[in-house]
């Protein structure tokens, strides 16, 4: 391991990760004068992160919204459940919102729906069948959310969304079925949102369904908006056919039980895995509610065809020989509440690891989960399982098109302008580079914008403006939506790093004298019970401090508090080189 | 993005990552009866983590220690500066400790030295020249640490360490110069510790210096102990020659300034980079104290030969044309205090990013730093720099041998037994598999042990015993070493997630009546100033709660406190679905 400065790195974890919001450049003034037709476009999330995807198109008195996702908490937002887009701008214009389109059923595209639909005036929601079912299932947890007016669409459908907007839906391959992209016909031209996609390959390794993109390219496309999540990755996707072959090989090699962990939403792969099990005459048991639910939805809608008696209840696994068993489970990211972690911890009701188990982690590691997955692998292999993961064999493939697939799509669609969406700035910058390379576009024709920054589309131009609409984080924590703000988070971060000390001085209102010894409570600082002497010294300091204050200032509580904060803080720092949060309390009786 | 259950994943970040310590299996009883000669071996760290490397060999009244590293804090240890090995076992036997050997100058091998040397009785420290200088530089920060008795060794040196132990040092290629491995001759046989290494390749891509390992193989080696950090990685290292060629290409392509961020300890690469700059007639400025210091050490010892006038002071960069400038800096991991982050934030005294700058991150991402590095790339590219990193081009190579290099070394050394060291269980498990494959060893001849687990070496056997010596974390936080324990950390984690509420009830000692309205202080929970009504309701609850307590129980403070904790906690949970830490205080006057 190579390391730099100890203190630097130690501090790194503790420091708030700052997100600089640059104001858009002045020269990019709005060029559309009032008379000229212009479609306005902005994202409310998804451009400085992976997640919280939401954007809209606006023309005169009509607004079309695309996706409403959530973002998972970060190091800088401890304790938060998740972050949703700020829809203040849309809420003020809710009677203009004519439709919302949802591209697919992942939480970073549907997760905010229960929170924002009534703020948007509950417009019709256009989406594909399986996405509808996933949204409905989630609505069950939100009894107060309004009933959604679904408009179920399928690939090839064309729908007039409003007076000025028409949508044509096309199917894309992602790792959840029924994902769509959309050609949005606007008064100034056709905009394509590619959904989230990757290429599907046949057994010879040739990409399938390129004709979908080709057909779009035959329409004159104004602007292409394309997912940038994979834009840093070179080359092409690992074919799901290869993944299946490798999995089948592992299945055949296994002499005992096979336990396979993956994402509950990877329905295409789950379908294929169950087919392999059928071929190899294995029974399939499922552990994990979300996976069970998703498979049920997919079966109900005919996306998965599973032979009778293949799926068995988890409690029946003891009835079968080990080599006849495939157990599918959630938790391949090391999520503490999910099946695989319970199995690893020996806390699962039906499954205990035994020597000879083959354990397959058919997923990549979502950044931030490295340590949890490491622990998972450690614990499982320690108990005798043969663990396989994607670094060892091609048993996972990302759902996001890498560079060469992105470029192929760009070349097939040949838009006049390109806006990279979904992903951190650098990912989008790379995607813009790809577009310049693949299409010969000029830099100013590949537009990098910020969340909330309004873009103006005319027939022949795409101009980022310097108008910014609110797009800051709305945080969801327990029942509270938006009530946890920067102050609360800052406090949480400080508390996490150095703990806190409450110092209570109980004084006589009249004499200003101590009525009792100062009370000291601390948490996360040092263990006071083992540091009695230290506590006594601290008490003495507090008594001295207050007794030195001239009589006429003794009732200026704020002054005394600030004095206590400073001097007690300095004393503790000198003694320990730590800076706990100091909370002085003056009780006057 | 594919996500599973929102709540599950949200919680994941917040949950303590549990480390299961399995007790060693009963059947592995100590087999060496008292009469038989046996060398005892154990590690005090490094086996369940990457870092905190320390181990020792013991025979009769002699102990030889190897390395004394630190470990960087984890999610589960918030606010901690770092973790060092527990040396309680050695401290009790300090007069037996005859020598400590340090393999190389990285902090995970030297970082604990200032804390433990006096506990070990300050034995002679055997290490190579540059490692000595790095250790000395660090000692400057620890005025109370004892003066170290260095025994400087170089590759090929053989030293009698004590009556029973002799060491032969051999040079290894790592990414810091002067790294060594050691053949430790013990009364039961020769043990080889491979240090940390990777292969060095010539311009044709052939590995260099394999003769070193070959020569070792000619001695009869009892047990080989080998770094497992790279054991999950397939294939061979990217050759540093390739890295240099790619960097030279980028340097030639750059039309403006080149700013290159890397680890300050990557001295071999820094030397090569400066050579390229010399060839291309560029001046080199260095930003970052640790890098400056290391380069100075390397120059002083003759490891770096740099022409006069090539290195210029940072403040002079304005005097040179942009295309004549190479700026080396620290902070390629996004460390908040390091140069590169200051540059990205526009806070650097001498360097502001301008369009046309080429920015090269010549390092991989240490797990856990993904988000920081993402922000770095985002901010730098947003300001107009052309950013290159290791995923785009081969401009970094790890210092740890991957699979095929590990296997090659195993085959050259042909030990009777193999103990994988350095790394998580799964990495070591993989390394053991490699040894079984490469050497045809049986599973029980490739020994997986835990930190603190004592291993018994006899002439013909290596047996893990069920004796465990203390090897738990010693945490360093500010001035405190070992005073932050599990209680304090648990509190920090809770505080970080949900914040806390202090509830102060000031009561009359005699009547038990409230002398004033309850005081409520909260941090990291909700912002009380904006929730006045809520606070009033809470106050009312507290008054009611206490007034309902029968008179005879009113002085049982603990009982009242526990009642307050429960009931206030439940009230807050019902209202908010959050569980802040409740700290009830009863002040009786």
CSV table of C-alpha atoms in Angstrom, one decimal, chain B residues 55 257 335 410 415 465 503 529 554:
chain,number,residue,atom,x,y,z
B,55,UNK,CA,4.5,-10.2,13.0
B,257,UNK,CA,1.4,22.9,-18.6
B,335,UNK,CA,-7.1,14.2,0.0
B,410,UNK,CA,6.3,-19.6,-5.5
B,415,UNK,CA,8.9,-24.0,-0.1
B,465,UNK,CA,-2.6,-23.6,17.3
B,503,UNK,CA,-33.3,16.8,27.9
B,529,UNK,CA,-35.3,26.7,15.9
B,554,UNK,CA,-38.9,10.8,42.4
